[in-house]
XYZ file of C-alpha atoms in Angstrom:
480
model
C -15.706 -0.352 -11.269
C -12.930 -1.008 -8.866
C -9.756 -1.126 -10.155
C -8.046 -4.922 -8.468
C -4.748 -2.900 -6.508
C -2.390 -5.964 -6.671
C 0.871 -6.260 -6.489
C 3.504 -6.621 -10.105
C 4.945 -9.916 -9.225
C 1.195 -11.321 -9.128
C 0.069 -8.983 -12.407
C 2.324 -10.181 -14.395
C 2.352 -14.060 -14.049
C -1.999 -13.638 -14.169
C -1.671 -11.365 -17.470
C 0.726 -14.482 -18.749
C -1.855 -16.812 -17.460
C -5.312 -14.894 -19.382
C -2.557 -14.644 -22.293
C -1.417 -17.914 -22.309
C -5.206 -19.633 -21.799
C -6.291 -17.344 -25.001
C -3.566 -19.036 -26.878
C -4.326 -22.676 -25.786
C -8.290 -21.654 -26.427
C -7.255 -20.404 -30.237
C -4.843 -22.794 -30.865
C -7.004 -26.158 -29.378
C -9.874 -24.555 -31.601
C -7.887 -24.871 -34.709
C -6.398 -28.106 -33.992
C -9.277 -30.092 -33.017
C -11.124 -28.334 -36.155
C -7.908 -29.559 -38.279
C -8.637 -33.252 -36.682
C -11.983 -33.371 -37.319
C -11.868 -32.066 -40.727
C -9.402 -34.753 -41.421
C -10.986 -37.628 -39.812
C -14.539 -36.755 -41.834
C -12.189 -36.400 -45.137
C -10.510 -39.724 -44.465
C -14.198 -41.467 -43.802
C -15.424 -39.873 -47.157
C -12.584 -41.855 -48.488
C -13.095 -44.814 -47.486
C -16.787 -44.504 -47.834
C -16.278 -43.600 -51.224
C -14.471 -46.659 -52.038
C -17.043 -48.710 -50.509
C -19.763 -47.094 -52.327
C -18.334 -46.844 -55.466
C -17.553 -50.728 -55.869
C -21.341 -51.213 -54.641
C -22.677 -49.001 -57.699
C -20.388 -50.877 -60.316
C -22.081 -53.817 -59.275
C -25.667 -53.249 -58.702
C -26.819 -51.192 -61.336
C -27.862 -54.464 -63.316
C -29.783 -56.132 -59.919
C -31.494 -52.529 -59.472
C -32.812 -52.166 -62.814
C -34.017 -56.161 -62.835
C -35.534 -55.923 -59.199
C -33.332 -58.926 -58.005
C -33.710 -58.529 -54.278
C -31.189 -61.779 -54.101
C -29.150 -60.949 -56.232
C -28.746 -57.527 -54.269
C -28.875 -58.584 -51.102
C -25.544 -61.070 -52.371
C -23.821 -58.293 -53.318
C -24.354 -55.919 -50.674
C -23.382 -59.386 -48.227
C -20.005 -59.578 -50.107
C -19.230 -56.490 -49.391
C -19.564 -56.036 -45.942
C -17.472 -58.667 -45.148
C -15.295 -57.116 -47.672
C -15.243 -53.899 -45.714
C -15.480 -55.262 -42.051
C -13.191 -52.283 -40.974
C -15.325 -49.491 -41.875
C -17.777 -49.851 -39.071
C -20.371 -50.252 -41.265
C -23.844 -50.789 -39.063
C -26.346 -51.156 -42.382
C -26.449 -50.943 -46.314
C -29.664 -50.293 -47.856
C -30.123 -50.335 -51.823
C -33.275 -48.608 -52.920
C -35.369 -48.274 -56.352
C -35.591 -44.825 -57.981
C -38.958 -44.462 -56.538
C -37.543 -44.556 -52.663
C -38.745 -47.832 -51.713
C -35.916 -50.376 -50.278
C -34.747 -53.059 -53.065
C -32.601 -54.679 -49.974
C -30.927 -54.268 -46.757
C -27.816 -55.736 -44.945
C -31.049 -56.328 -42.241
C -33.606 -57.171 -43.850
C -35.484 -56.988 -40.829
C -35.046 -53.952 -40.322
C -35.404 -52.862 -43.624
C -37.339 -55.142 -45.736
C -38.027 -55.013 -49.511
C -40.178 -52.539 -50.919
C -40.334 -50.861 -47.660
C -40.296 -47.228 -47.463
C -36.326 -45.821 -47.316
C -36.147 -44.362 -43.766
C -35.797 -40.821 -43.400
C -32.358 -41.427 -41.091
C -30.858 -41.751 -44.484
C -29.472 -39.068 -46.977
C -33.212 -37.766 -49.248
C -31.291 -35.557 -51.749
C -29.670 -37.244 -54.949
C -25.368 -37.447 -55.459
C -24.306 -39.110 -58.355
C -21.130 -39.000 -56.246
C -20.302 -40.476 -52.797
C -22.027 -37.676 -50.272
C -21.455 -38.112 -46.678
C -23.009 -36.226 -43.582
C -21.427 -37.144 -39.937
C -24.039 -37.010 -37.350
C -21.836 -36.507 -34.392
C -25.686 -36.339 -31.374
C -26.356 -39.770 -33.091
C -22.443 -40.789 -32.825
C -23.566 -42.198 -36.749
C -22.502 -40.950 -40.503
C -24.686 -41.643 -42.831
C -23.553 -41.578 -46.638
C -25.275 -41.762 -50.289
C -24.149 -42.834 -53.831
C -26.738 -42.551 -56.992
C -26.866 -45.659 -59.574
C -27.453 -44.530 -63.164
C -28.171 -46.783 -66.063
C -27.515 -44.892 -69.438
C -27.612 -41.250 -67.498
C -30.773 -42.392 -65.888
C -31.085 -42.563 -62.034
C -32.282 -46.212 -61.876
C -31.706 -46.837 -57.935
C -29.165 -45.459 -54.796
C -27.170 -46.835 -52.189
C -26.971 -46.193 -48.589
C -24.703 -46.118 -46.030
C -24.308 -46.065 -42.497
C -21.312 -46.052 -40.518
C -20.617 -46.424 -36.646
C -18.240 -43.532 -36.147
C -18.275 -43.382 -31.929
C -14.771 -44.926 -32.122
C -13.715 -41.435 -34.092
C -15.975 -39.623 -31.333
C -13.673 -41.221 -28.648
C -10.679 -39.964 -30.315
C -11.581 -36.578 -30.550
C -12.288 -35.854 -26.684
C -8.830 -38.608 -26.278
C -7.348 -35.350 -28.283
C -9.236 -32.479 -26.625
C -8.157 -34.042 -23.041
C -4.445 -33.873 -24.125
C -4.480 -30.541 -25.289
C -6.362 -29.362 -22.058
C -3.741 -30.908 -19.750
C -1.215 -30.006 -22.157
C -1.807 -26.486 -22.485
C -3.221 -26.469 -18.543
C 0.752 -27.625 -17.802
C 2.104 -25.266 -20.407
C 0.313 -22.577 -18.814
C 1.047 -23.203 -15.092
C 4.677 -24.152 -15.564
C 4.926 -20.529 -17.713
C 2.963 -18.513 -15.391
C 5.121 -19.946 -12.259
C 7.902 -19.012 -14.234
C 6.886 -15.839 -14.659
C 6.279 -15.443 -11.249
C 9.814 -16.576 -10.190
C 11.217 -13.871 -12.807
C 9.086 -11.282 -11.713
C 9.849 -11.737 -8.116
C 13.443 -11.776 -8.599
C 13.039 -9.071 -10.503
C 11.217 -6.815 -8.496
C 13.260 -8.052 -5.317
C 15.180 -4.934 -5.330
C 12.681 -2.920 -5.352
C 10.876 -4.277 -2.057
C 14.459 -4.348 -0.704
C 14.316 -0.461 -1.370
C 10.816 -0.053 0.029
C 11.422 -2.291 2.964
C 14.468 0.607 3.666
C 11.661 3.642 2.812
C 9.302 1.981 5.297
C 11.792 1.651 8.342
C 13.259 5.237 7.330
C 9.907 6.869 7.875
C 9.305 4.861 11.124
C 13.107 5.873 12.482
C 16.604 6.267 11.450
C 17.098 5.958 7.379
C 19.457 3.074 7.386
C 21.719 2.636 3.896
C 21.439 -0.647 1.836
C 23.834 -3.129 2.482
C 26.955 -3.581 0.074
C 25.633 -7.231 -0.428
C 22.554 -5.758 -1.998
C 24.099 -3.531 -4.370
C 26.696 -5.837 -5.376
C 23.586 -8.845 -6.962
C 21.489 -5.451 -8.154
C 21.229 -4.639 -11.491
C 22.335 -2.043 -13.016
C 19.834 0.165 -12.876
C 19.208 -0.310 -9.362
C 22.189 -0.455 -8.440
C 22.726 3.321 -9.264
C 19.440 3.778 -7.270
C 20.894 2.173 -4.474
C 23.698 4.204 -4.863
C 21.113 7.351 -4.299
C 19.268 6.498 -2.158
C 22.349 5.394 0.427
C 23.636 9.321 -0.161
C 20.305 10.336 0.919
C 20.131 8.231 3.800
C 23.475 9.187 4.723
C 22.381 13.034 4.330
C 19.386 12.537 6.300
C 21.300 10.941 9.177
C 24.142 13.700 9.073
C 20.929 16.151 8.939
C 19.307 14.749 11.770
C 22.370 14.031 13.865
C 23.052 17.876 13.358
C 19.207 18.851 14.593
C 20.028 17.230 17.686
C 23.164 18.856 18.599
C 21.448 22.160 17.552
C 18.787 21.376 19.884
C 21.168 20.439 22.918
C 22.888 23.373 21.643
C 19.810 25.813 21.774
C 18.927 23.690 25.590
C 22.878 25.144 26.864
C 22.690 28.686 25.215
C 18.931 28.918 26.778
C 20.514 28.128 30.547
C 23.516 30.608 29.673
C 20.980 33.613 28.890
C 19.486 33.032 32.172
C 22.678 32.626 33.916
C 23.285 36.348 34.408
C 19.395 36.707 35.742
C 19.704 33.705 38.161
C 23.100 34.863 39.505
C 21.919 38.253 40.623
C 18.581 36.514 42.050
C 20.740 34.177 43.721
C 23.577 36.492 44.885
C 21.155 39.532 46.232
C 19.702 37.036 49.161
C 23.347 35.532 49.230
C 24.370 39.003 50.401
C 21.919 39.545 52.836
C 22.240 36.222 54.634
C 25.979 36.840 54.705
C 24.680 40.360 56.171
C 22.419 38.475 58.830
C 25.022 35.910 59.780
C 27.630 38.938 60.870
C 24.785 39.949 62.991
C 23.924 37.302 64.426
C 27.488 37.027 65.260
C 27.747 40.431 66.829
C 24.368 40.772 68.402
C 23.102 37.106 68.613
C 22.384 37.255 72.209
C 19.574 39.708 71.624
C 16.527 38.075 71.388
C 15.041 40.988 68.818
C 17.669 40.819 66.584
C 17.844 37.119 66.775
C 14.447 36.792 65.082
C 14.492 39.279 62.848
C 18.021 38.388 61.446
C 16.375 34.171 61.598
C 13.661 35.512 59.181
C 15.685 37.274 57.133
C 17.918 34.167 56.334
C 14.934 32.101 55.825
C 13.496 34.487 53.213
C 16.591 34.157 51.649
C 16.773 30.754 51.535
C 13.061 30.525 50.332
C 13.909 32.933 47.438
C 16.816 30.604 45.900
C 15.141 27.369 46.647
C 12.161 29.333 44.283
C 14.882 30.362 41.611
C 16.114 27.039 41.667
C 13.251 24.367 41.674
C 11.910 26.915 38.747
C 15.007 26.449 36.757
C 15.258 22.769 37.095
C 11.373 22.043 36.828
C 11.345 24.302 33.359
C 14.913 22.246 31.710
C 14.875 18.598 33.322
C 15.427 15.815 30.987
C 12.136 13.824 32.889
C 9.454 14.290 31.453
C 7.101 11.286 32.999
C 4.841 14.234 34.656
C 1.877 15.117 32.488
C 0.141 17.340 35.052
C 0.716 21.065 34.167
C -0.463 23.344 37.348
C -1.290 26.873 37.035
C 1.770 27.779 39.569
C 3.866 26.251 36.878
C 3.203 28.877 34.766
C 3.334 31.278 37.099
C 6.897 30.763 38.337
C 8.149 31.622 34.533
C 7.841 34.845 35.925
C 10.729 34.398 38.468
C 12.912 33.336 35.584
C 11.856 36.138 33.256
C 11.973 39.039 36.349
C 15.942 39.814 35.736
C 15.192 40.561 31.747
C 12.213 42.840 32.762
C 13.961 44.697 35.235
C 16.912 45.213 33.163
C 15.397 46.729 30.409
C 12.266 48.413 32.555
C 9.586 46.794 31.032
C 5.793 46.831 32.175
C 4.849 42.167 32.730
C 1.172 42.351 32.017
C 0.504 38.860 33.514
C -2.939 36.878 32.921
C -2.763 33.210 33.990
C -6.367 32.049 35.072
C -9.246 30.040 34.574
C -8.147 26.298 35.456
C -5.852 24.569 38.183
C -4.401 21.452 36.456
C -4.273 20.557 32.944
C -3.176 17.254 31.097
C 0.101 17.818 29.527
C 3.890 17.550 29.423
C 4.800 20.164 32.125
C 8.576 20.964 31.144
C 7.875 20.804 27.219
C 5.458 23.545 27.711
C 7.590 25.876 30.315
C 10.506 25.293 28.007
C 7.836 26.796 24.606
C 6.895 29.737 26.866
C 9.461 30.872 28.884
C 11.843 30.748 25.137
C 9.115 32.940 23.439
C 8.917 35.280 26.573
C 13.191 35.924 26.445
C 12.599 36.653 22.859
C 9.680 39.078 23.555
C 11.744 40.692 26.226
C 14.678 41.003 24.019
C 12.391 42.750 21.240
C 10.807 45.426 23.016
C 12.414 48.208 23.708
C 13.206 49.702 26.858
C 10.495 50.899 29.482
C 7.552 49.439 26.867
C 5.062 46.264 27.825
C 5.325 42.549 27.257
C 2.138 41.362 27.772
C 1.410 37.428 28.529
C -2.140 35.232 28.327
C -2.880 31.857 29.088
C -6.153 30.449 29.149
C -8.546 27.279 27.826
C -10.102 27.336 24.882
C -12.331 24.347 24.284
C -10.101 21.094 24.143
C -6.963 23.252 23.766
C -4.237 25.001 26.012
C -3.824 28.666 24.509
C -0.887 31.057 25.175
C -0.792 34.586 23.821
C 2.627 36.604 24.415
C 2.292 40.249 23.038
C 5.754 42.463 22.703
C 6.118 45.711 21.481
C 9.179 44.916 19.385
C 9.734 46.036 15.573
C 8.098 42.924 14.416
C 9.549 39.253 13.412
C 11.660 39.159 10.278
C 10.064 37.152 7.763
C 12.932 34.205 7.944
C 11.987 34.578 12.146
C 8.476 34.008 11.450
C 9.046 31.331 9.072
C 11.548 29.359 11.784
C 8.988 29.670 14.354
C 5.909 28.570 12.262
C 6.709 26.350 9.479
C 10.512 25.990 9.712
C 10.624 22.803 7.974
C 13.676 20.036 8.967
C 16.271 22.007 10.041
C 16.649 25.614 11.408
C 17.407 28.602 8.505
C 20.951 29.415 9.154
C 21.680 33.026 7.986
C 18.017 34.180 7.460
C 17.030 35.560 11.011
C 15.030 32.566 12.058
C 17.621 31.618 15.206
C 17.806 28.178 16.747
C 15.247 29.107 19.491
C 12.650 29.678 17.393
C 13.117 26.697 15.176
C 13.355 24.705 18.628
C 9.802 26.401 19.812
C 7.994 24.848 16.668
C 9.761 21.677 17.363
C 8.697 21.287 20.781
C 4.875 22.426 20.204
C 4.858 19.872 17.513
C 6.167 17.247 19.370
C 2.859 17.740 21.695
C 0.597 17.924 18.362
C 0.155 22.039 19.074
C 0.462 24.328 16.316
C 2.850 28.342 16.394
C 1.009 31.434 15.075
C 2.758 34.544 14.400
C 0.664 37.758 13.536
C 1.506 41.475 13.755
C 0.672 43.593 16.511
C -0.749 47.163 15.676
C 0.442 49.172 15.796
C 3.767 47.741 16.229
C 4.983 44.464 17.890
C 4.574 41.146 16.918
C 1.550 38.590 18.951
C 2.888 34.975 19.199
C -0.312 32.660 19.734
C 0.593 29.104 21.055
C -1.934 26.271 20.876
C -1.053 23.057 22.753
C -4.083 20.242 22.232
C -5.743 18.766 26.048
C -4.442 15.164 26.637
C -7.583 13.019 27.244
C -8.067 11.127 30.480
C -6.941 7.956 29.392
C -4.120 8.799 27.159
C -2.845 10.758 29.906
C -3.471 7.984 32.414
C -1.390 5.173 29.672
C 1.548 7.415 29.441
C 1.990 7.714 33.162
């Protein structure tokens, strides 16, 4: 059975509603049985009375046979007794057959007794309310020196009683139907001012998980209770610690951005300067030997090589760490011309690029988020290995996925390293080896739903596996 998942403020007022209906059920129950208890009590009363001064005074008629004189008496009475509702008095012998009626029509003399009327003997005033037949019906014994002689019988029109009874079960119904709906609204009103704080705090939970944690307004904390005002008071510190924290992760990350363009700086200025010489070199030439046609050319082609090699080292350097990210094309050359960037770092140290980059042309994906993962994890690799050893580099597509494999030769990442790069949580390990880069590589490969693996390399090294998901068609297609 499924459990109803509703909400307290409507829990509450329906549990005070099923609670409150029980009551009125238990309590109408007892009250109309109290009424009708009473009302049957009070008609044996007055039914008693009636009967009663009826035996005094036919006990002589009965044991005579006087239908007259019987039928006087019974007459008398009923105009005596006009209030009672009476709708027929029958006296009958002791053998059951009628002496006389209040209708004698009905009920002539020395009929039968009709079997509407009470069969079993009560020397005192018995009486049975027939509430289907809206009728009571009621019996008194006459005795003549302790012998049963004759009885009389009673009936008595008892619908007016009837109409009370459901005039009484109506008011208790809209009575306790009121009751219940004014206390269940009540309820309701308590129970949502009561729990207003609390939807004030999830309402804050909500937009913190969709954005920036905002703290409660004083106004709030100043109507809260108590109670919730001291979890106000929390949960304000926490949102102030978790905009400090976050405020904090993006200067480390525009941080990490500048210290990633100042290791490079070195390596660009010596690509950059080397041609810069030589078209200095080329423009003395041409200034000393322009008017030879030979060295004209060859000293033209030098400068334009030179040119072409820092337009390369530039466009690489501002494709791989501009802020625009709109293009989600990634080409193979893109990839490729990490190597430019990464060539001072190998030459410096001596190292052996083993360079695989194959098997597709154009891929759907952020182009500068995923030069900005590699071309980080390659400077690290670089830095790790030592000195005339192998960094080896892999790209490739793997079913619906972009993988990169970057091998070094290093000692291995320290564990707080490997735990920055791979599951380095909300803010970068300070202290513990892990190093803003790395914390900004599994940043960035999240941010494009990819995932970090870090294994060791045997027998020595460390093999950082990159897995960026494809963009489909039309995703790719809404973004741009």
């Amino acid at each position: 059975m499924i459990a109803l998942r509703l909400p307290m403020a409507v829990k509450i007022p329906l549990v005070v509603t099923v609670f409150m209906a029980a009551v009125a059920v238990f309590v109408s129950e007892r009250v109309l049985t109290r009424f009708q208890e009473a009302q049957t009590k009070h008609l044996g009363d007055l039914a008693a009375i009636y009967l009663d001064g009826l035996a005094s005074s036919l006990v002589d008629p009965v044991v005579r046979e006087d239908v007259w004189e019987a039928f006087d008496i019974v007459d008398r009475a009923r105009q005596t007794h006009a209030g009672l509702k009476l709708t027929e008095t029958v006296v009958a012998l002791a053998d059951g057959r009628v002496l006389a009626s209040s209708d004698p029509r009905v009920h002539p003399s020395l009929s039968a007794l009709p079997p509407s009327f009470l069969p079993q003997r009560a020397m005192a005033p018995m009486i049975v309310v027939r509430a289907d037949e809206a009728r009571a019906v009621a019996r008194r014994d006459l005795s003549s020196g302790g012998t049963v002689v004759g009885s009389v019988h009673a009936a008595f029109d008892i619908a007016p009683l009837l109409a009370e009874r459901r005039s009484v079960l109506l008011s208790l119904i809209v009575t306790n139907a009121v009751l219940t709906f004014v206390l269940a609204l009540a309820a309701w009103l308590v129970v949502r001012r009561m729990m207003r704080p609390v939807r004030v705090l999830a309402s804050h939970l909500e937009t913190g998980m969709q954005g920036q944690v905002e703290p409660i307004p004083d106004s709030f904390l100043d109507k809260a209770p108590v109670e919730f005002r001291r979890l106000f008071g929390a949960f304000n510190r926490m949102a102030e610690a978790a905009r400090e924290r976050e405020a904090l992760s993006r200067q480390l990350v525009e941080e990490e951005r500048l210290a990633s363009l100042g290791r490079l700086a070195s390596g660009m200025a010596h690509e950059i300067n080397n041609p810069l010489g030589g078209l200095f070199n080329a423009l003395d030439t041409l200034k000393e030997h322009g008017e030879r046609g030979d060295v004209r050319r060859r000293t033209i082609d030098l400068i334009e090589r030179g040119l072409k090699g820092i337009r390369d080292v530039v466009r690489t350097t501002l494709v791989t760490y501009r802020a625009d990210r709109d293009v989600h094309s990634l080409k193979r050359a893109d990839i490729d011309d990490l190597r430019l960037l990464v060539e001072p770092e190998v030459r410096r140290k001596r190292l052996m690029l083993r360079w695989v980059n194959e098997g597709y042309d154009e891929l759907p994906m952020s182009p500068s988020v995923v030069r900005q993962v590699l071309l980080n994890v390659l400077l690290n690799a670089c830095r790790a290995t030592p000195e005339g050893s192998q960094v080896a580099f892999e790209a490739h597509v793997e079913g619906p996925c972009f993988v990169v494999t970057i091998e070094d030769m290093g000692p291995g990442l320290p564990v707080g390293a490997r735990h920055a790069l791979t599951d380095p949580g909300n803010k970068p390990l300070s202290g513990s080896g892990g190093g803003l880069g790395l914390w900004m590589v599994h940043r960035l490969v999240k941010e494009v739903g990819g995932t970090v693996a870090a294994l060791p390399r045997i027998p020595a090294g460390t093999v950082v596996r990159i897995t960026i998901p494809l963009e489909d068609e039309e995703g790719t297609a809404n973004v741009a």
